mmCIF file with all atom_site columns, C-alpha atoms in Angstrom:
data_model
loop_
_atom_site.group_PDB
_atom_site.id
_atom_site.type_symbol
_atom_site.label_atom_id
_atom_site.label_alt_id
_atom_site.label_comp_id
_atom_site.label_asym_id
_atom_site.label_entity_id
_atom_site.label_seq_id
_atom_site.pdbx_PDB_ins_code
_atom_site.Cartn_x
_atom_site.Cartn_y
_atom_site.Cartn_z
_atom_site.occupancy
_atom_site.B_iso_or_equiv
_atom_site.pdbx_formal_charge
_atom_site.auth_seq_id
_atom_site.auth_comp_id
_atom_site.auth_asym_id
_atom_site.auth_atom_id
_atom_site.pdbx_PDB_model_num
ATOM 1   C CA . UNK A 1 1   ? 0.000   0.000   0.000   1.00 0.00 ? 1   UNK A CA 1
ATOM 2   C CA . UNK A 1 2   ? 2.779   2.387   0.985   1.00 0.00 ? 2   UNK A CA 1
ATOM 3   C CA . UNK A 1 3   ? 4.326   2.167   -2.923  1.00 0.00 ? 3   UNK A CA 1
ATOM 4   C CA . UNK A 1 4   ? 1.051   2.579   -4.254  1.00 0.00 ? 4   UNK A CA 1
ATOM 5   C CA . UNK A 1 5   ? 0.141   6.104   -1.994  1.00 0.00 ? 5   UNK A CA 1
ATOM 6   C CA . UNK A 1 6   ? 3.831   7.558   -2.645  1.00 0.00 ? 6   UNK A CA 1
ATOM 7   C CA . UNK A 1 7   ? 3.799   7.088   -6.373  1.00 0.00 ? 7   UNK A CA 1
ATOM 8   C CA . UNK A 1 8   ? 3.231   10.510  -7.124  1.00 0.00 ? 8   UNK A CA 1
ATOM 9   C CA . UNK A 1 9   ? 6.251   11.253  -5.010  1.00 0.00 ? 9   UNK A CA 1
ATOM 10  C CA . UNK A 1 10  ? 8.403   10.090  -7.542  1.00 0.00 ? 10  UNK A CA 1
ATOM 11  C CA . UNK A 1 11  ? 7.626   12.820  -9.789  1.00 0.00 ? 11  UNK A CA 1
ATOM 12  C CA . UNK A 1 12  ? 7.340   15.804  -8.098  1.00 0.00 ? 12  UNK A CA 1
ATOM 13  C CA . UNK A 1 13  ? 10.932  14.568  -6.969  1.00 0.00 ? 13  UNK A CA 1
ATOM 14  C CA . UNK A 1 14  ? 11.224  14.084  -11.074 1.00 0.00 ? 14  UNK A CA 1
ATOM 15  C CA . UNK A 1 15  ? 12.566  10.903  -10.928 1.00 0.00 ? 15  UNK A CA 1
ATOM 16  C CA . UNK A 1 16  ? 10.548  9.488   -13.932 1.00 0.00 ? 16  UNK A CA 1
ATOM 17  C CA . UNK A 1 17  ? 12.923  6.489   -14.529 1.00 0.00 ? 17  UNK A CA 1
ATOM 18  C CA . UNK A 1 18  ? 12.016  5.529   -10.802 1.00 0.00 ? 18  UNK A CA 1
ATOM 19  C CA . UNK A 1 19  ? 8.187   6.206   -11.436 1.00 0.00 ? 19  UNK A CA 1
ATOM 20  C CA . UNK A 1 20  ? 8.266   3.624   -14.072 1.00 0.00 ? 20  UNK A CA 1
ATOM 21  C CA . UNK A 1 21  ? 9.984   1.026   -12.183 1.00 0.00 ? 21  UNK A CA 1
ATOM 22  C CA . UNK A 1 22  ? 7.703   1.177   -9.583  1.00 0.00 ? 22  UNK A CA 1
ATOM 23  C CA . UNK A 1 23  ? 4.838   1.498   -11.785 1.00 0.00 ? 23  UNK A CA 1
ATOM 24  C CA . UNK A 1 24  ? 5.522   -1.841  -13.577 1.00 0.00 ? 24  UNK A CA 1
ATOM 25  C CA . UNK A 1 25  ? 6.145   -3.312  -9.820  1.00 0.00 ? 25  UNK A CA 1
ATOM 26  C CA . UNK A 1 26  ? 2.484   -2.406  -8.682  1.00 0.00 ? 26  UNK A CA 1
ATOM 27  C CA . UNK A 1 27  ? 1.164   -3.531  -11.986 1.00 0.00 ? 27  UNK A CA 1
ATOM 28  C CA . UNK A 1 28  ? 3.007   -6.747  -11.803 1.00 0.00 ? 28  UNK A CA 1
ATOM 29  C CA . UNK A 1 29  ? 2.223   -7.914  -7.925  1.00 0.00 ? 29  UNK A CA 1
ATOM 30  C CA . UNK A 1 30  ? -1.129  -5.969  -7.965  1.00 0.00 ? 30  UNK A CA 1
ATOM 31  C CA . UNK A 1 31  ? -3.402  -7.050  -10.287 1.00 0.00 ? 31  UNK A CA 1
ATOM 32  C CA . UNK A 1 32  ? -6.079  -8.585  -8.616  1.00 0.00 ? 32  UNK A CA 1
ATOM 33  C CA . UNK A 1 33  ? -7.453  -7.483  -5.719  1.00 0.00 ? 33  UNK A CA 1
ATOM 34  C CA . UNK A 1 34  ? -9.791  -10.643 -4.934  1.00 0.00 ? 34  UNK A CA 1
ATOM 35  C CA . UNK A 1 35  ? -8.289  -11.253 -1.359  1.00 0.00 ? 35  UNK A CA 1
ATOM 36  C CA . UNK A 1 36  ? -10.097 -12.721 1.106   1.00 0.00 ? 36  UNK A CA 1
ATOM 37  C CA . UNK A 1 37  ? -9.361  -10.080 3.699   1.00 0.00 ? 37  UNK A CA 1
ATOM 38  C CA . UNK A 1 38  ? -11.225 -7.408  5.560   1.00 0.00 ? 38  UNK A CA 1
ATOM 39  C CA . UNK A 1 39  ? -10.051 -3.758  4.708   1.00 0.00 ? 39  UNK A CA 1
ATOM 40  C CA . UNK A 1 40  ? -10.200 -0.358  5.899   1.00 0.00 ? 40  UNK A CA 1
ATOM 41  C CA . UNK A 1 41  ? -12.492 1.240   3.280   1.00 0.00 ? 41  UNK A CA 1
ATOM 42  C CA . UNK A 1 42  ? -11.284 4.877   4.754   1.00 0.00 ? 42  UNK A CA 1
ATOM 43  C CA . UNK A 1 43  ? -7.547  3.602   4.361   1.00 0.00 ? 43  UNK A CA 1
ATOM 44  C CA . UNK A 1 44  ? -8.208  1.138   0.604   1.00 0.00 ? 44  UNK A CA 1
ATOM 45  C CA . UNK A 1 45  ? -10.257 4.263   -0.665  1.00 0.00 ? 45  UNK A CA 1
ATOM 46  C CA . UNK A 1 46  ? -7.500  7.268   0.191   1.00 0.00 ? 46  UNK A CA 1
ATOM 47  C CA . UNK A 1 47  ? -4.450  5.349   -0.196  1.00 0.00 ? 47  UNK A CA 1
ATOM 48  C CA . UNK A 1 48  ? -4.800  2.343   -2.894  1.00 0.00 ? 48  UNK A CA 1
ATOM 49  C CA . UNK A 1 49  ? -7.708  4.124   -5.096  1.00 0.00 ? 49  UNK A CA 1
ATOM 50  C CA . UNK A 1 50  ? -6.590  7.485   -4.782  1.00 0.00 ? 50  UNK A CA 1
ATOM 51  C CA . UNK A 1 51  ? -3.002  6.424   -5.446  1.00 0.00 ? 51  UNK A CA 1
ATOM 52  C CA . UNK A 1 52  ? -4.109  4.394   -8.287  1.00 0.00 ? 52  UNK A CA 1
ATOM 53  C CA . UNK A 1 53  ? -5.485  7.712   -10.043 1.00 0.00 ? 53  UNK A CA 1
ATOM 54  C CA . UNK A 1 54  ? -3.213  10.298  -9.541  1.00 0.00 ? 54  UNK A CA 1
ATOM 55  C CA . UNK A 1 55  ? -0.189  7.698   -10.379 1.00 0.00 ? 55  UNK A CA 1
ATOM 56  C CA . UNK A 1 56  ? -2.778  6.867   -13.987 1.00 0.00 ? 56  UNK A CA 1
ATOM 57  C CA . UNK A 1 57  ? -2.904  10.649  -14.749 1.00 0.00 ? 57  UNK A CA 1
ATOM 58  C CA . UNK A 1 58  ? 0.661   11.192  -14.187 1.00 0.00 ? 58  UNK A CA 1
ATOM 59  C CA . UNK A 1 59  ? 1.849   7.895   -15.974 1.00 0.00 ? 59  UNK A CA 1
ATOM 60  C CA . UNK A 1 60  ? -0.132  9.197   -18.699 1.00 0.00 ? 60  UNK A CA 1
ATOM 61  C CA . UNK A 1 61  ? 0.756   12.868  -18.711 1.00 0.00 ? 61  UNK A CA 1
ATOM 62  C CA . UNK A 1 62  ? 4.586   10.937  -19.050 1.00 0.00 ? 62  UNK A CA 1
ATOM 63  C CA . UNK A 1 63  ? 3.959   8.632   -21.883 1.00 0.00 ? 63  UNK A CA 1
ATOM 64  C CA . UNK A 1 64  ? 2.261   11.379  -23.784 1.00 0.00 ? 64  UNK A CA 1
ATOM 65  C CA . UNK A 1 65  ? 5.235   14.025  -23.067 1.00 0.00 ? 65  UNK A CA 1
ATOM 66  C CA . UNK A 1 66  ? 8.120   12.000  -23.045 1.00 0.00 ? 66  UNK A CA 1
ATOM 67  C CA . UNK A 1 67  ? 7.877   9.659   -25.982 1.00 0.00 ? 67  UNK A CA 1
ATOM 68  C CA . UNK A 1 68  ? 10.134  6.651   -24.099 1.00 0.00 ? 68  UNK A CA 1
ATOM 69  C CA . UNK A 1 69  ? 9.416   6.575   -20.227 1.00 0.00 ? 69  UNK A CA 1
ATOM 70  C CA . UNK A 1 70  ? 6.000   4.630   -19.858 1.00 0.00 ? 70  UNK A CA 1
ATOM 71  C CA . UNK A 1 71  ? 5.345   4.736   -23.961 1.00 0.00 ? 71  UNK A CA 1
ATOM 72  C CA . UNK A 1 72  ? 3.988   0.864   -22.965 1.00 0.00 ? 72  UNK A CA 1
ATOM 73  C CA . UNK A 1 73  ? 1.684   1.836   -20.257 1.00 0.00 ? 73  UNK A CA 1
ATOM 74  C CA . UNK A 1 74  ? -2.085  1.375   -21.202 1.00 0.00 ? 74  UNK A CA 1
ATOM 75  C CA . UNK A 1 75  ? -4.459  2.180   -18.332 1.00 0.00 ? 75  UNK A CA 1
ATOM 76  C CA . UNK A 1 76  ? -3.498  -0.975  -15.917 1.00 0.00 ? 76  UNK A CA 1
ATOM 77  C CA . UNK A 1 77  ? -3.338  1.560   -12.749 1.00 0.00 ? 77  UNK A CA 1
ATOM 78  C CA . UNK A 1 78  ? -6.924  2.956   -13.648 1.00 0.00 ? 78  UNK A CA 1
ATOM 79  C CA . UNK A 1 79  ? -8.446  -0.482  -14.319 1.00 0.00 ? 79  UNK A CA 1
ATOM 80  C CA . UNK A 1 80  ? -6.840  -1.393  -11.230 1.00 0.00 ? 80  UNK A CA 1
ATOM 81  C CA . UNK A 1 81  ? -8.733  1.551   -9.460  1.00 0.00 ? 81  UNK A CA 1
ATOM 82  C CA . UNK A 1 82  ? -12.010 0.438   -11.032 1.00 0.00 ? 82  UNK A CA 1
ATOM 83  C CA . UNK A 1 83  ? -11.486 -2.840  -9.792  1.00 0.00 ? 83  UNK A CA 1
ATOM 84  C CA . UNK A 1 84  ? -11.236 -2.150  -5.976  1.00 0.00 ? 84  UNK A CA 1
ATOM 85  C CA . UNK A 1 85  ? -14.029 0.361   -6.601  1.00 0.00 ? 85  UNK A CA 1
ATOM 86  C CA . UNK A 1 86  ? -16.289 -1.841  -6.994  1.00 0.00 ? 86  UNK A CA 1
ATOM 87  C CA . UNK A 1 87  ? -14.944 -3.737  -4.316  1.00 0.00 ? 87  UNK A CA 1
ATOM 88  C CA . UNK A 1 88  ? -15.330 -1.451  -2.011  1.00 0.00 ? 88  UNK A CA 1
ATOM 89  C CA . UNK A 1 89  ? -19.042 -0.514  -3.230  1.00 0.00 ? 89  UNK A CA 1
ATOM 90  C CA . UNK A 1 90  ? -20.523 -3.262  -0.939  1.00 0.00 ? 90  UNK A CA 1
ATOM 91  C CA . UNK A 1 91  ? -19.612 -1.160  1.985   1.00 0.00 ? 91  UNK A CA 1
ATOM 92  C CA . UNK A 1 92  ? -22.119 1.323   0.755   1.00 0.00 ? 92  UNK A CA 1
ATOM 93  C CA . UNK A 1 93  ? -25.005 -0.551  1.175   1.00 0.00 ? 93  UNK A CA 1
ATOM 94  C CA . UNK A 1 94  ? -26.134 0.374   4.849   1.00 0.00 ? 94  UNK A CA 1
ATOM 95  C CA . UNK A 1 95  ? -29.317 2.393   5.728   1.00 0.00 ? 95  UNK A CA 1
ATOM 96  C CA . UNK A 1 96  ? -27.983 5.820   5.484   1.00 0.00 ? 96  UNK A CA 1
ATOM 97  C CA . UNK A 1 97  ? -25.682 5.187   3.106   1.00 0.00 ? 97  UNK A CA 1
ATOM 98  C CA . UNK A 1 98  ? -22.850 6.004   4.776   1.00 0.00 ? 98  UNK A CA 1
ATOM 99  C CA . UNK A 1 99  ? -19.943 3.044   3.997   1.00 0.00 ? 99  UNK A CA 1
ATOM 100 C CA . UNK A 1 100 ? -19.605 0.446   6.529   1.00 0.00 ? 100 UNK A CA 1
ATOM 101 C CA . UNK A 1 101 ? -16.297 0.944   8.335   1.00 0.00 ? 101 UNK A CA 1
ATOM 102 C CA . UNK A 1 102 ? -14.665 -2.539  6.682   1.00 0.00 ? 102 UNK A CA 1
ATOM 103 C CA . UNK A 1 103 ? -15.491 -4.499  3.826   1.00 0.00 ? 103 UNK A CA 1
ATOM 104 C CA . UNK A 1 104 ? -14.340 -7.235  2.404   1.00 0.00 ? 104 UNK A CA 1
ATOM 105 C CA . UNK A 1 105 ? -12.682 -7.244  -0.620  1.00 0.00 ? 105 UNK A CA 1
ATOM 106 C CA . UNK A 1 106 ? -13.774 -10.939 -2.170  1.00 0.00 ? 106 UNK A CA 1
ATOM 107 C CA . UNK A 1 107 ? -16.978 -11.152 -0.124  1.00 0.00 ? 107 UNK A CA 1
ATOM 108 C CA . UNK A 1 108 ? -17.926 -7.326  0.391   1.00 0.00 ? 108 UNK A CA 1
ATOM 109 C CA . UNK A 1 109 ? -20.640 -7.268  3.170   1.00 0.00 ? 109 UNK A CA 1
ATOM 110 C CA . UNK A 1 110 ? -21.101 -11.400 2.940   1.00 0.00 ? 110 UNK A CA 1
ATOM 111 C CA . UNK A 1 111 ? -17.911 -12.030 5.618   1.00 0.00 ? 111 UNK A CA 1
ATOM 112 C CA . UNK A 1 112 ? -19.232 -14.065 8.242   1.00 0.00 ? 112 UNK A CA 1
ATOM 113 C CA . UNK A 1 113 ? -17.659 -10.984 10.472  1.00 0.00 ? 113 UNK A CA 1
ATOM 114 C CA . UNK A 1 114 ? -18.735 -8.671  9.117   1.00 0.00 ? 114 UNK A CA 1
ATOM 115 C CA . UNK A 1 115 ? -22.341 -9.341  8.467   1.00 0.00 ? 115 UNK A CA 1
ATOM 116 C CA . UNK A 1 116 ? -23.510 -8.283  12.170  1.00 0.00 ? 116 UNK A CA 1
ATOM 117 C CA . UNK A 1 117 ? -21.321 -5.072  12.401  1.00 0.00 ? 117 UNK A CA 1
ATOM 118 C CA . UNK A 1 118 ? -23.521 -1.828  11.750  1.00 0.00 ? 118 UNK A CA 1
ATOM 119 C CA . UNK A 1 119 ? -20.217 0.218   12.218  1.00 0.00 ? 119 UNK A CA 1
ATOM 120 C CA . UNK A 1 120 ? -20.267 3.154   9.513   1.00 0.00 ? 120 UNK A CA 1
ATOM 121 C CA . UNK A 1 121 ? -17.262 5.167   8.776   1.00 0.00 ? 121 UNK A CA 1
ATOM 122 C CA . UNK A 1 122 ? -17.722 8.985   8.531   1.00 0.00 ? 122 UNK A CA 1
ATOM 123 C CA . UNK A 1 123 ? -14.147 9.662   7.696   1.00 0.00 ? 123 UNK A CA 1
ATOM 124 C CA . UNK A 1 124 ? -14.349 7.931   4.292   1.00 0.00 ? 124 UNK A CA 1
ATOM 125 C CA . UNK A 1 125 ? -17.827 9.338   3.876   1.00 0.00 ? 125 UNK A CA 1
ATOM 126 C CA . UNK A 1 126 ? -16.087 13.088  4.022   1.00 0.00 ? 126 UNK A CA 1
ATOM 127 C CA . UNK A 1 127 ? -14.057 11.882  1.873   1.00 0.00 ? 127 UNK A CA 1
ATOM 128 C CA . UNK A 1 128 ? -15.064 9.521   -0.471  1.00 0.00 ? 128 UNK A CA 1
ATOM 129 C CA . UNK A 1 129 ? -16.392 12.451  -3.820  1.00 0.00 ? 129 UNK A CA 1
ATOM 130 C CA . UNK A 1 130 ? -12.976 13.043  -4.672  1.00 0.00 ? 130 UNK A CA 1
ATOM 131 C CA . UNK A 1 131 ? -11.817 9.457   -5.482  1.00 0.00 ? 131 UNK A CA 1
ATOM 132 C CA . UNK A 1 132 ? -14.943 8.438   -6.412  1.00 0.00 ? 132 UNK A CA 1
ATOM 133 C CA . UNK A 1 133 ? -16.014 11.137  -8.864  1.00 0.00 ? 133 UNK A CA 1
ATOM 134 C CA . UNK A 1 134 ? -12.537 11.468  -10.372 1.00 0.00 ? 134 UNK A CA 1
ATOM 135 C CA . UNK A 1 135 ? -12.827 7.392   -10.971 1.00 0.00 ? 135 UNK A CA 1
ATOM 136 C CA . UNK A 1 136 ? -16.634 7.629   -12.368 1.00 0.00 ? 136 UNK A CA 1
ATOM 137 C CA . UNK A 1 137 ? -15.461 10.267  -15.226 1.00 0.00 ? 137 UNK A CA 1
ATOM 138 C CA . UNK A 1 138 ? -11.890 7.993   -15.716 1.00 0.00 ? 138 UNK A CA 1
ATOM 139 C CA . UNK A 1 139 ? -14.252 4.926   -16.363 1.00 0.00 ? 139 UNK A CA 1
ATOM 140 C CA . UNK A 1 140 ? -17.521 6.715   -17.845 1.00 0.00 ? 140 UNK A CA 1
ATOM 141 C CA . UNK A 1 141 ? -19.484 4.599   -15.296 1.00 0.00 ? 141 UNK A CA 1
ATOM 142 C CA . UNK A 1 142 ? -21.107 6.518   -13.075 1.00 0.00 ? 142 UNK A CA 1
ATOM 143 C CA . UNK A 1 143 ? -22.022 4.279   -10.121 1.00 0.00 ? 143 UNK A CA 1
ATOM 144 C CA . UNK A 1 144 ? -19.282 5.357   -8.128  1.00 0.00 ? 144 UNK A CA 1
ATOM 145 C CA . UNK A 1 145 ? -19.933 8.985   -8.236  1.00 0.00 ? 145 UNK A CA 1
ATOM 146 C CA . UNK A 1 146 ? -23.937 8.277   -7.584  1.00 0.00 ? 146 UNK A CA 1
ATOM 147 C CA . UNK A 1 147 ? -23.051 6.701   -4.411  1.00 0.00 ? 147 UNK A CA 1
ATOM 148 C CA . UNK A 1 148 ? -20.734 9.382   -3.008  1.00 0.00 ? 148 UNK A CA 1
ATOM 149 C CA . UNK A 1 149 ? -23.151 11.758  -4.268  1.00 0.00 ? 149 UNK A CA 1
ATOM 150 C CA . UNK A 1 150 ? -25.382 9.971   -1.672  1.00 0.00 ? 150 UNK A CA 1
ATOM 151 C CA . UNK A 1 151 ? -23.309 9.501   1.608   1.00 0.00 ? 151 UNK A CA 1
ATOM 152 C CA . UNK A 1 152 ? -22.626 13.826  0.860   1.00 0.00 ? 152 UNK A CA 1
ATOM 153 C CA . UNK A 1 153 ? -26.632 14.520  0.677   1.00 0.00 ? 153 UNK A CA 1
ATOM 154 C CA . UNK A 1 154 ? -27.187 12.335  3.572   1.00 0.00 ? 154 UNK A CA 1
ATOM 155 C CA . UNK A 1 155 ? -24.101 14.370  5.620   1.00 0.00 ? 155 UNK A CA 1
ATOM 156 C CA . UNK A 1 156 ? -25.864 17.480  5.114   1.00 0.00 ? 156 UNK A CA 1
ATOM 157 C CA . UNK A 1 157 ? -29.044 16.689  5.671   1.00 0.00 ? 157 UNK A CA 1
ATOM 158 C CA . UNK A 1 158 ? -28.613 14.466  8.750   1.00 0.00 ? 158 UNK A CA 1
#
């Protein structure tokens, strides 16, 4: 998780050769998230899917300027995003629609451990438009925006 969220570090210190490398390391031990494991979706959402993003828009922005560093790279970070998106979309389904605290990421709400919690998480749900929204218009599905529209209307009028 720590490589993913520091990406962006890499080039603001404008060390694009290192940016690729690591790039190529998420893609490579990252690409499926269907883990049997219960997850912060405050920590998966801020960390892994907005890391995921801004390192897509930057990898991009580098393939596009530089002609050689990242000229292979074809949207595996995004589609990554997408993927634990919807993995964490589970989490959403609680009364208010606030996100459960936890989810998990093969069985969403279905974990035997999960199933009697009612513990929501208003951290991620002050948090969650910015990930969300910028991963609805990457993607063109708009599911994930919808449901942070949601947990925002419900904030304010709560």
């Amino acid at each position: 998780m720590t490589l993913v969220d520091t990406l962006d570090t890499l080039v603001v210190l404008g060390d694009f050769e290192e940016f690729e490398r690591a790039v190529k390391l998420v893609i490579k031990d990252n690409e499926n998230f269907d883990n049997d494991i219960i997850v912060s979706v405050f920590e998966i959402n801020i960390r892994m899917v907005g890391g995921l993003l801004s390192a897509h828009l930057l990898a991009e922005k580098i393939a596009t300027q530089n002609g050689t560093i990242l000229n292979w790279y074809n949207k595996e970070l995004l589609n990554m995003a997408k993927d634990l998106g919807y993995r964490l979309l589970p989490a959403f389904n609680s009364s208010t629609g606030i996100p459960h605290a936890r989810v998990n990421l093969r069985y969403g709400m279905k974990d035997k451990d999960l199933a009697k919690n009612k513990e929501t998480c208003t951290a991620c749900a002050g948090t969650i438009l910015l990930e969300f929204a910028t991963l609805s218009r990457l993607t063109g599905d708009p599911v994930f925006e919808r449901c942070a529209h949601k947990v925002i209307i419900t904030i304010y009028f709560v």
